PDB file of C-alpha atoms in Angstrom:
ATOM      1  CA  MET A 510     -24.231  13.947  15.863  1.00  0.00           C
ATOM      2  CA  ALA A 511     -21.842  14.002  12.724  1.00  0.00           C
ATOM      3  CA  THR A 512     -20.669  10.363  14.234  1.00  0.00           C
ATOM      4  CA  ARG A 513     -23.988   8.604  14.504  1.00  0.00           C
ATOM      5  CA  VAL A 514     -25.092  10.013  10.901  1.00  0.00           C
ATOM      6  CA  LEU A 515     -21.774   8.251   9.611  1.00  0.00           C
ATOM      7  CA  ALA A 516     -22.371   4.909  11.682  1.00  0.00           C
ATOM      8  CA  PHE A 517     -26.055   5.274  10.622  1.00  0.00           C
ATOM      9  CA  TRP A 518     -24.832   5.733   6.879  1.00  0.00           C
ATOM     10  CA  TYR A 519     -22.435   2.793   7.055  1.00  0.00           C
ATOM     11  CA  SER A 520     -24.500   0.534   8.253  1.00  0.00           C
ATOM     12  CA  HIS A 521     -27.275   0.894   5.839  1.00  0.00           C
ATOM     13  CA  GLN A 522     -25.517   0.705   2.631  1.00  0.00           C
ATOM     14  CA  SER A 523     -26.891  -1.507  -0.408  1.00  0.00           C
ATOM     15  CA  SER A 524     -25.297  -1.265  -3.740  1.00  0.00           C
ATOM     16  CA  VAL A 525     -26.364  -2.990  -7.280  1.00  0.00           C
ATOM     17  CA  VAL A 526     -23.371  -4.067  -9.606  1.00  0.00           C
ATOM     18  CA  ARG A 527     -23.890  -2.640 -13.789  1.00  0.00           C
ATOM     19  CA  TRP A 528     -22.263  -4.890 -16.236  1.00  0.00           C
ATOM     20  CA  GLN A 529     -22.879  -3.103 -19.339  1.00  0.00           C
ATOM     21  CA  SER A 530     -26.247  -2.329 -19.420  1.00  0.00           C
ATOM     22  CA  VAL A 531     -27.593  -5.051 -17.015  1.00  0.00           C
ATOM     23  CA  PHE A 532     -28.161  -4.425 -13.619  1.00  0.00           C
ATOM     24  CA  SER A 533     -27.902  -6.969 -10.423  1.00  0.00           C
ATOM     25  CA  SER A 534     -30.140  -7.033  -7.421  1.00  0.00           C
ATOM     26  CA  SER A 535     -29.493  -5.017  -4.293  1.00  0.00           C
ATOM     27  CA  PHE A 536     -27.658  -6.625  -1.803  1.00  0.00           C
ATOM     28  CA  SER A 537     -25.907  -4.857   1.633  1.00  0.00           C
ATOM     29  CA  ILE A 538     -22.520  -3.677   2.407  1.00  0.00           C
ATOM     30  CA  SER A 539     -21.717  -4.595   5.739  1.00  0.00           C
ATOM     31  CA  ASN A 540     -18.314  -3.685   6.281  1.00  0.00           C
ATOM     32  CA  GLY A 541     -15.180  -0.850   4.680  1.00  0.00           C
ATOM     33  CA  VAL A 542     -15.652   2.299   2.754  1.00  0.00           C
ATOM     34  CA  ARG A 543     -17.368   3.671  -0.403  1.00  0.00           C
ATOM     35  CA  GLN A 544     -15.003   3.480  -3.042  1.00  0.00           C
ATOM     36  CA  GLY A 545     -14.614   6.547  -4.645  1.00  0.00           C
ATOM     37  CA  GLY A 546     -16.315   8.495  -1.400  1.00  0.00           C
ATOM     38  CA  ILE A 547     -15.109  11.720  -0.710  1.00  0.00           C
ATOM     39  CA  LEU A 548     -14.665  10.609   2.796  1.00  0.00           C
ATOM     40  CA  SER A 549     -13.130   7.304   2.762  1.00  0.00           C
ATOM     41  CA  PRO A 550      -9.239   8.191   2.709  1.00  0.00           C
ATOM     42  CA  PHE A 551      -9.910   9.766   5.674  1.00  0.00           C
ATOM     43  CA  LEU A 552     -11.640   6.873   7.356  1.00  0.00           C
ATOM     44  CA  PHE A 553      -9.618   4.085   6.238  1.00  0.00           C
ATOM     45  CA  ARG A 554      -6.970   5.945   7.536  1.00  0.00           C
ATOM     46  CA  PHE A 555      -8.231   5.630  11.111  1.00  0.00           C
ATOM     47  CA  TYR A 556      -8.844   1.419  10.149  1.00  0.00           C
ATOM     48  CA  ILE A 557      -4.424   1.616   9.415  1.00  0.00           C
ATOM     49  CA  ARG A 558      -3.681   3.648  11.663  1.00  0.00           C
ATOM     50  CA  LYS A 559      -2.171   1.100  14.078  1.00  0.00           C
ATOM     51  CA  LEU A 560      -0.112  -0.771  10.827  1.00  0.00           C
ATOM     52  CA  ILE A 561       1.137   2.418   9.802  1.00  0.00           C
ATOM     53  CA  HIS A 562       2.292   3.671  13.432  1.00  0.00           C
ATOM     54  CA  LYS A 563       4.238  -0.014  13.513  1.00  0.00           C
ATOM     55  CA  ILE A 564       5.899   0.635  10.065  1.00  0.00           C
ATOM     56  CA  THR A 565       6.644   3.969  11.182  1.00  0.00           C
ATOM     57  CA  GLN A 566       8.062   2.783  14.550  1.00  0.00           C
ATOM     58  CA  SER A 567      10.524  -0.273  12.986  1.00  0.00           C
ATOM     59  CA  GLY A 568      13.285   1.950  12.797  1.00  0.00           C
ATOM     60  CA  ILE A 569      13.796   0.264   9.065  1.00  0.00           C
ATOM     61  CA  GLY A 570      13.834   2.810   6.595  1.00  0.00           C
ATOM     62  CA  CYS A 571      15.599   5.193   4.434  1.00  0.00           C
ATOM     63  CA  TYR A 572      16.768   8.622   4.355  1.00  0.00           C
ATOM     64  CA  TYR A 573      15.948  11.085   2.008  1.00  0.00           C
ATOM     65  CA  MET A 574      17.143  14.710   2.939  1.00  0.00           C
ATOM     66  CA  ASN A 575      17.868  14.373   6.157  1.00  0.00           C
ATOM     67  CA  ARG A 576      14.210  12.708   7.040  1.00  0.00           C
ATOM     68  CA  PHE A 577      13.486   9.209   7.936  1.00  0.00           C
ATOM     69  CA  VAL A 578      10.863   8.308   5.469  1.00  0.00           C
ATOM     70  CA  ASN A 579       9.832   4.158   5.418  1.00  0.00           C
ATOM     71  CA  ILE A 580       6.180   4.227   4.023  1.00  0.00           C
ATOM     72  CA  LEU A 581       3.820   6.353   1.569  1.00  0.00           C
ATOM     73  CA  ALA A 582      -0.008   6.060   2.004  1.00  0.00           C
ATOM     74  CA  TYR A 583      -2.544   7.178   1.079  1.00  0.00           C
ATOM     75  CA  ALA A 584      -6.316   5.065   1.680  1.00  0.00           C
ATOM     76  CA  ASP A 585      -5.246   1.839   0.544  1.00  0.00           C
ATOM     77  CA  ASP A 586      -2.012   2.541  -1.786  1.00  0.00           C
ATOM     78  CA  ILE A 587       1.048   2.035   0.245  1.00  0.00           C
ATOM     79  CA  VAL A 588       4.866   1.565  -0.687  1.00  0.00           C
ATOM     80  CA  LEU A 589       7.492   0.476   1.564  1.00  0.00           C
ATOM     81  CA  LEU A 590      11.108   2.055   1.458  1.00  0.00           C
ATOM     82  CA  ALA A 591      13.925  -0.173   2.508  1.00  0.00           C
ATOM     83  CA  PRO A 592      17.791   0.646   1.668  1.00  0.00           C
ATOM     84  CA  SER A 593      17.898  -3.389   1.233  1.00  0.00           C
ATOM     85  CA  TRP A 594      16.221  -6.569   0.309  1.00  0.00           C
ATOM     86  CA  GLN A 595      16.949  -7.786   4.051  1.00  0.00           C
ATOM     87  CA  ALA A 596      15.410  -4.631   5.729  1.00  0.00           C
ATOM     88  CA  LEU A 597      12.342  -4.503   3.057  1.00  0.00           C
ATOM     89  CA  GLN A 598      11.280  -8.108   3.717  1.00  0.00           C
ATOM     90  CA  ASN A 599      11.442  -7.397   7.478  1.00  0.00           C
ATOM     91  CA  LEU A 600       9.147  -4.774   6.926  1.00  0.00           C
ATOM     92  CA  LEU A 601       7.045  -7.308   4.531  1.00  0.00           C
ATOM     93  CA  HIS A 602       6.935  -9.330   7.942  1.00  0.00           C
ATOM     94  CA  ILE A 603       5.814  -6.271   9.492  1.00  0.00           C
ATOM     95  CA  LEU A 604       2.818  -5.191   7.266  1.00  0.00           C
ATOM     96  CA  GLU A 605       1.873  -9.010   7.397  1.00  0.00           C
ATOM     97  CA  LYS A 606       1.386  -9.171  10.935  1.00  0.00           C
ATOM     98  CA  ALA A 607      -0.115  -5.548  11.304  1.00  0.00           C
ATOM     99  CA  SER A 608      -2.421  -6.426   8.604  1.00  0.00           C
ATOM    100  CA  LYS A 609      -3.477  -9.540  10.183  1.00  0.00           C
ATOM    101  CA  ALA A 610      -4.235  -7.741  13.301  1.00  0.00           C
ATOM    102  CA  ILE A 611      -6.972  -5.321  12.027  1.00  0.00           C
ATOM    103  CA  SER A 612      -7.915  -8.178   9.596  1.00  0.00           C
ATOM    104  CA  MET A 613      -7.271  -6.801   6.268  1.00  0.00           C
ATOM    105  CA  VAL A 614      -5.650  -8.388   3.526  1.00  0.00           C
ATOM    106  CA  CYS A 615      -2.696  -7.969   1.294  1.00  0.00           C
ATOM    107  CA  ASN A 616      -3.873  -8.245  -2.681  1.00  0.00           C
ATOM    108  CA  THR A 617      -0.516 -10.032  -3.334  1.00  0.00           C
ATOM    109  CA  GLN A 618      -1.285 -10.097  -7.370  1.00  0.00           C
ATOM    110  CA  LYS A 619      -1.006  -6.315  -7.456  1.00  0.00           C
ATOM    111  CA  THR A 620       1.823  -6.145  -5.033  1.00  0.00           C
ATOM    112  CA  VAL A 621       5.337  -5.200  -6.596  1.00  0.00           C
ATOM    113  CA  CYS A 622       8.911  -4.419  -5.659  1.00  0.00           C
ATOM    114  CA  MET A 623      11.128  -2.163  -7.417  1.00  0.00           C
ATOM    115  CA  VAL A 624      14.935  -1.622  -6.869  1.00  0.00           C
ATOM    116  CA  PHE A 625      16.314   2.115  -7.628  1.00  0.00           C
ATOM    117  CA  ASN A 626      19.727   2.147  -8.457  1.00  0.00           C
ATOM    118  CA  PRO A 627      22.367   4.478  -7.275  1.00  0.00           C
ATOM    119  CA  THR A 628      23.173   7.445  -9.065  1.00  0.00           C
ATOM    120  CA  ILE A 629      26.610   6.445  -9.496  1.00  0.00           C
ATOM    121  CA  LYS A 630      27.065   3.179 -10.764  1.00  0.00           C
ATOM    122  CA  SER A 631      29.911   2.154  -8.332  1.00  0.00           C
ATOM    123  CA  LYS A 632      27.839   2.199  -5.551  1.00  0.00           C
ATOM    124  CA  THR A 633      25.668  -0.767  -6.644  1.00  0.00           C
ATOM    125  CA  VAL A 634      25.751  -3.259  -4.444  1.00  0.00           C
ATOM    126  CA  CYS A 635      23.873  -5.776  -6.515  1.00  0.00           C
ATOM    127  CA  ASP A 636      21.853  -6.431  -9.605  1.00  0.00           C
ATOM    128  CA  ASN A 637      19.907  -9.452  -8.461  1.00  0.00           C
ATOM    129  CA  PHE A 638      17.810  -9.911  -5.332  1.00  0.00           C
ATOM    130  CA  PRO A 639      16.327 -13.060  -3.621  1.00  0.00           C
ATOM    131  CA  ASN A 640      12.438 -13.089  -4.053  1.00  0.00           C
ATOM    132  CA  LEU A 641      10.500 -11.327  -1.207  1.00  0.00           C
ATOM    133  CA  ILE A 642       7.330 -13.220   0.415  1.00  0.00           C
ATOM    134  CA  LEU A 643       4.368 -11.496   1.456  1.00  0.00           C
ATOM    135  CA  ASP A 644       1.412 -13.914   2.992  1.00  0.00           C
ATOM    136  CA  GLY A 645       3.504 -16.684   1.372  1.00  0.00           C
ATOM    137  CA  HIS A 646       2.920 -15.463  -2.614  1.00  0.00           C
ATOM    138  CA  GLN A 647       6.260 -14.544  -3.935  1.00  0.00           C
ATOM    139  CA  LEU A 648       6.425 -10.762  -5.013  1.00  0.00           C
ATOM    140  CA  SER A 649       7.673 -10.183  -8.697  1.00  0.00           C
ATOM    141  CA  PHE A 650      10.251  -7.236  -9.139  1.00  0.00           C
ATOM    142  CA  VAL A 651       9.586  -4.662 -11.823  1.00  0.00           C
ATOM    143  CA  PRO A 652      11.329  -1.818 -13.718  1.00  0.00           C
ATOM    144  CA  SER A 653       8.271   1.019 -13.379  1.00  0.00           C
ATOM    145  CA  PHE A 654       4.973   1.589 -11.182  1.00  0.00           C
ATOM    146  CA  ARG A 655       2.323   3.938 -11.175  1.00  0.00           C
ATOM    147  CA  TYR A 656       1.590   5.383  -7.667  1.00  0.00           C
ATOM    148  CA  LEU A 657      -1.288   8.234  -7.418  1.00  0.00           C
ATOM    149  CA  GLY A 658      -1.271   9.049 -11.014  1.00  0.00           C
ATOM    150  CA  HIS A 659       3.047   9.243 -11.015  1.00  0.00           C
ATOM    151  CA  ASN A 660       5.161   6.509 -12.729  1.00  0.00           C
ATOM    152  CA  TYR A 661       8.626   5.322 -11.235  1.00  0.00           C
ATOM    153  CA  TYR A 662      10.803   4.036 -13.027  1.00  0.00           C
ATOM    154  CA  ARG A 663      14.114   2.113 -12.497  1.00  0.00           C
ATOM    155  CA  LYS A 664      17.092   4.035 -14.302  1.00  0.00           C
ATOM    156  CA  GLN A 665      19.258   1.924 -16.255  1.00  0.00           C
ATOM    157  CA  TYR A 666      22.858   2.481 -16.719  1.00  0.00           C
ATOM    158  CA  VAL A 667      24.397   2.614 -20.302  1.00  0.00           C
TER     159      VAL A 667
END
């Protein structure tokens, strides 16, 4: 019964856009989940389940406290973790292929890369990295980024 209610609800969606005090005409929404909806992250995870599985099964990633980690995901906010430039580029290729398989497009304008320095400077292997590519677009390297309300910064050596 609940499945039928959700199917009806999501197949009969419409919306309007408000800009300042002006409202658009109503229009149908034929795909996706409701922005900010309480069920949206839960429902979206079914949509990207195969994509996440492909990445987690790749064997490419990092160990943190003896636990293998290569993806952090909440709804459409995804972080990939890799120990090297080449490993991250391989994860990006997997992401690209898996997202195409489910007709999902990655927003390369919002996608960024960040290098976390090791805690001991002498263990730094490289300060400059080649550009990473996703869907034919070059990704930017940033000194910080925000993920799920938390700020992350690249530690700079003094």
